[in-house]
Amino acid sequence: FFFDPSVHEMSKAPVRVCITGAAGQIGYALLPHICSGKTFGPDQPIILHLLDLNIEAVQTNLKGVKMELEDSTYPLLKGCVTTGDATVAFTNADFVIMLGAFPRKDGMERKDLLAKNCGIFKEQGALLNTVANKTVKVLVVGNPANTNCLIASECAPNIPKENFSALTRLDHNRAIGQLAIKANALLEEVQNSIIWGNHSSTQYPDINHATIKGKPAKEVIDDEAWYTGEFIPCIQKRGAAIIAARKLSSALSAAQGISDHMHDWVLGTPLGRFVSMAVSSTGNKYGVADGLIYSFPVSCAAGKWTIVDGLAINDFSRDKMKATENELMEEKTMSMEILKA
């Protein structure tokens, strides 16, 4: 009996992966992760639903992306739909990665940005509610990601709240990277940093529970001034620093963060290791208000995330966690007023 791994590899049914804002630079950087099996597993066939604005130039760009995917001959890619119609894109979707959002423009108040995005995510949440699979997993990346995720979830009552998450894995990975550089350690030797709260400059990168080469990170890097004065602001403002340097927002690293987030959510985290995901705060044991999408340390197994409980929180951490919670509460209040209007 001759075992042919290629036959075995294709025995799974394809999953439908929808990407919104797919013609943008994050989408372009993300597609190789998804199509090569890095995101959902080396034996998981994929059908892509690529959605972007129903404008001729954007749809032409999307067709060009589809041509490149055809030319890349990914064995796992079993089909690709490009569309400007969200109903088509979301129909029977198993996973939806929401890159698309209204960008902040110069001189724009946060309330104006929230108003623009409330409209988008209210409409897309309602559509997900009716046409996507009821087991769909949704990752919101477009900013303000946590609150956009909350709005989509609120407008999709048929989909479990735990199936919505927002991206803070990019921030988490940034923290791991900076710790590895500072400690002159290998990336795989750095574990369990945490991003608490909002994907904004109020986020709290916490290394109190991180380890480097199995030892507490704060013992390995015994430098509180560096931690509070350099590391925390560096992670909080890293996105802005990349825009200042490249004149473009993070794409390569954002795609890696998205791929890592979905991989761990679907396929699980290694035993004893946790990662950061912005998820429903309802029922958490850290005193964070219910009803928010807030980034916590989580572990994942069998397609489900669980907040890691029982981590000691000092006063410094508590203050930082509260500040980012307050910002999320403000965003929620503004958004709910806009949705009612």
Short mmCIF file of N, CA, C and O in Angstrom, two decimals, residues 12 17 30 33-34 36-44 46 95 97 137 139 165 167 169 173 254-270 273 275-277 298-305:
data_model
loop_
_atom_site.label_atom_id
_atom_site.label_comp_id
_atom_site.label_asym_id
_atom_site.label_seq_id
_atom_site.Cartn_x
_atom_site.Cartn_y
_atom_site.Cartn_z
N LYS A 12 -9.77 17.16 3.75
CA LYS A 12 -10.65 18.08 4.49
C LYS A 12 -11.50 18.89 3.52
O LYS A 12 -11.05 19.25 2.43
N VAL A 17 -13.02 31.68 3.56
CA VAL A 17 -12.36 32.76 4.31
C VAL A 17 -12.64 34.08 3.58
O VAL A 17 -12.22 34.25 2.43
N LEU A 30 -1.23 39.50 3.59
CA LEU A 30 -1.85 38.39 4.34
C LEU A 30 -2.12 37.16 3.47
O LEU A 30 -2.03 36.02 3.96
N HIS A 33 0.09 33.99 3.60
CA HIS A 33 -0.05 33.23 4.85
C HIS A 33 -1.23 32.26 4.75
O HIS A 33 -1.12 31.08 5.10
N ILE A 34 -2.36 32.79 4.30
CA ILE A 34 -3.60 32.00 4.27
C ILE A 34 -3.51 30.90 3.22
O ILE A 34 -3.85 29.74 3.48
N SER A 36 -0.90 29.49 1.80
CA SER A 36 0.18 28.50 1.94
C SER A 36 -0.08 27.51 3.07
O SER A 36 0.67 26.55 3.25
N GLY A 37 -1.14 27.74 3.86
CA GLY A 37 -1.45 26.82 4.96
C GLY A 37 -0.86 27.25 6.29
O GLY A 37 -1.02 26.57 7.31
N LYS A 38 -0.17 28.38 6.31
CA LYS A 38 0.47 28.86 7.54
C LYS A 38 -0.58 29.26 8.59
O LYS A 38 -0.36 29.11 9.78
N THR A 39 -1.72 29.77 8.11
CA THR A 39 -2.74 30.31 9.02
C THR A 39 -3.67 29.23 9.55
O THR A 39 -3.83 29.09 10.77
N PHE A 40 -4.27 28.46 8.66
CA PHE A 40 -5.30 27.50 9.06
C PHE A 40 -4.82 26.05 9.07
O PHE A 40 -5.59 25.15 9.38
N GLY A 41 -3.54 25.85 8.74
CA GLY A 41 -2.99 24.50 8.78
C GLY A 41 -2.62 24.01 7.39
O GLY A 41 -3.27 24.36 6.40
N PRO A 42 -1.58 23.18 7.31
CA PRO A 42 -1.03 22.74 6.01
C PRO A 42 -1.93 21.77 5.25
O PRO A 42 -1.64 21.45 4.10
N ASP A 43 -3.02 21.30 5.90
CA ASP A 43 -3.92 20.35 5.22
C ASP A 43 -5.32 20.92 5.07
O ASP A 43 -6.28 20.19 4.81
N GLN A 44 -5.48 22.26 5.23
CA GLN A 44 -6.81 22.87 5.20
C GLN A 44 -7.04 23.64 3.89
O GLN A 44 -6.54 24.73 3.71
N ILE A 46 -8.82 26.04 1.15
CA ILE A 46 -9.40 27.37 1.34
C ILE A 46 -10.17 27.79 0.10
O ILE A 46 -9.72 27.56 -1.02
N PHE A 95 -14.86 32.08 8.18
CA PHE A 95 -13.98 33.05 8.84
C PHE A 95 -14.09 34.37 8.11
O PHE A 95 -14.13 34.38 6.87
N ILE A 97 -12.20 38.13 8.11
CA ILE A 97 -11.12 39.00 8.58
C ILE A 97 -11.40 40.40 8.05
O ILE A 97 -11.34 40.63 6.84
N LYS A 137 -16.17 32.69 12.62
CA LYS A 137 -15.24 33.40 13.52
C LYS A 137 -14.84 34.69 12.83
O LYS A 137 -14.40 34.68 11.66
N LEU A 139 -12.63 38.29 12.91
CA LEU A 139 -11.51 39.07 13.45
C LEU A 139 -11.56 40.47 12.86
O LEU A 139 -11.51 40.63 11.63
N SER A 165 -13.64 38.82 17.67
CA SER A 165 -12.42 39.27 18.35
C SER A 165 -11.78 40.39 17.55
O SER A 165 -12.07 40.56 16.36
N LEU A 167 -7.91 42.53 16.80
CA LEU A 167 -6.48 42.20 16.74
C LEU A 167 -5.65 43.01 17.73
O LEU A 167 -5.55 44.23 17.60
N ARG A 169 -2.78 41.00 18.58
CA ARG A 169 -1.63 40.09 18.44
C ARG A 169 -0.42 40.83 17.82
O ARG A 169 0.73 40.51 18.14
N ASN A 173 3.08 40.70 19.54
CA ASN A 173 4.31 40.31 18.84
C ASN A 173 5.37 41.40 18.92
O ASN A 173 6.57 41.10 19.05
N ALA A 254 1.45 43.40 10.40
CA ALA A 254 0.02 43.23 10.69
C ALA A 254 -0.46 41.88 10.15
O ALA A 254 -1.20 41.15 10.82
N ALA A 255 -0.02 41.55 8.93
CA ALA A 255 -0.41 40.26 8.33
C ALA A 255 0.09 39.09 9.18
O ALA A 255 -0.63 38.11 9.40
N GLN A 256 1.31 39.20 9.68
CA GLN A 256 1.85 38.15 10.56
C GLN A 256 1.00 38.03 11.82
O GLN A 256 0.67 36.92 12.26
N GLY A 257 0.64 39.17 12.42
CA GLY A 257 -0.19 39.16 13.63
C GLY A 257 -1.56 38.53 13.39
O GLY A 257 -2.06 37.76 14.20
N ILE A 258 -2.16 38.86 12.25
CA ILE A 258 -3.48 38.29 11.88
C ILE A 258 -3.36 36.79 11.71
O ILE A 258 -4.19 36.02 12.21
N SER A 259 -2.34 36.36 10.99
CA SER A 259 -2.12 34.94 10.75
C SER A 259 -1.91 34.19 12.06
O SER A 259 -2.50 33.13 12.30
N ASP A 260 -1.08 34.75 12.95
CA ASP A 260 -0.83 34.14 14.26
C ASP A 260 -2.13 34.05 15.07
O ASP A 260 -2.40 33.03 15.72
N HIS A 261 -2.91 35.14 15.08
CA HIS A 261 -4.17 35.20 15.84
C HIS A 261 -5.12 34.08 15.38
O HIS A 261 -5.64 33.31 16.20
N MET A 262 -5.34 34.00 14.06
CA MET A 262 -6.28 33.00 13.54
C MET A 262 -5.74 31.59 13.74
O MET A 262 -6.49 30.68 14.09
N HIS A 263 -4.45 31.40 13.52
CA HIS A 263 -3.83 30.08 13.69
C HIS A 263 -4.06 29.57 15.11
O HIS A 263 -4.50 28.43 15.32
N ASP A 264 -3.76 30.42 16.10
CA ASP A 264 -3.87 29.98 17.48
C ASP A 264 -5.33 29.79 17.90
O ASP A 264 -5.65 28.85 18.64
N TRP A 265 -6.21 30.66 17.44
CA TRP A 265 -7.64 30.56 17.76
C TRP A 265 -8.21 29.24 17.21
O TRP A 265 -8.94 28.53 17.90
N VAL A 266 -7.82 28.89 15.98
CA VAL A 266 -8.39 27.71 15.32
C VAL A 266 -7.66 26.43 15.74
O VAL A 266 -8.29 25.40 16.01
N LEU A 267 -6.33 26.49 15.83
CA LEU A 267 -5.54 25.27 16.03
C LEU A 267 -4.99 25.13 17.45
O LEU A 267 -4.47 24.08 17.80
N GLY A 268 -5.11 26.19 18.26
CA GLY A 268 -4.74 26.09 19.67
C GLY A 268 -3.37 26.67 20.00
O GLY A 268 -2.51 26.80 19.12
N THR A 269 -3.19 27.02 21.27
CA THR A 269 -1.91 27.53 21.77
C THR A 269 -1.16 26.39 22.47
O THR A 269 -1.80 25.51 23.05
N PRO A 270 0.17 26.43 22.46
CA PRO A 270 0.92 25.39 23.19
C PRO A 270 0.61 25.43 24.69
O PRO A 270 0.31 26.50 25.24
N ARG A 273 1.39 28.34 27.46
CA ARG A 273 1.69 29.60 26.79
C ARG A 273 0.39 30.36 26.56
O ARG A 273 -0.63 29.74 26.23
N VAL A 275 -1.42 34.04 24.75
CA VAL A 275 -1.27 35.11 23.75
C VAL A 275 -2.32 36.17 24.06
O VAL A 275 -3.16 36.00 24.95
N SER A 276 -2.27 37.29 23.33
CA SER A 276 -3.22 38.38 23.57
C SER A 276 -4.26 38.42 22.45
O SER A 276 -3.90 38.40 21.27
N MET A 277 -5.53 38.47 22.85
CA MET A 277 -6.64 38.65 21.93
C MET A 277 -7.62 39.62 22.56
O MET A 277 -7.87 39.54 23.77
N VAL A 298 -5.00 35.08 26.74
CA VAL A 298 -5.88 33.94 26.51
C VAL A 298 -5.06 32.71 26.14
O VAL A 298 -3.93 32.83 25.65
N SER A 299 -5.67 31.55 26.38
CA SER A 299 -5.16 30.31 25.78
C SER A 299 -6.28 29.79 24.89
O SER A 299 -7.46 30.11 25.12
N CYS A 300 -5.93 29.03 23.87
CA CYS A 300 -6.92 28.53 22.92
C CYS A 300 -6.81 27.02 22.77
O CYS A 300 -5.71 26.46 22.78
N ALA A 301 -7.97 26.38 22.66
CA ALA A 301 -8.03 24.93 22.39
C ALA A 301 -9.37 24.63 21.73
O ALA A 301 -10.39 25.26 22.06
N ALA A 302 -9.35 23.71 20.77
CA ALA A 302 -10.57 23.25 20.09
C ALA A 302 -11.40 24.41 19.54
O ALA A 302 -12.63 24.42 19.62
N GLY A 303 -10.72 25.44 19.01
CA GLY A 303 -11.42 26.55 18.38
C GLY A 303 -12.02 27.56 19.32
O GLY A 303 -12.78 28.43 18.90
N LYS A 304 -11.69 27.45 20.61
CA LYS A 304 -12.25 28.40 21.59
C LYS A 304 -11.13 29.05 22.39
O LYS A 304 -10.14 28.40 22.72
N TRP A 305 -11.32 30.32 22.73
CA TRP A 305 -10.37 31.03 23.59
C TRP A 305 -10.88 31.02 25.03
O TRP A 305 -12.10 30.97 25.26
#
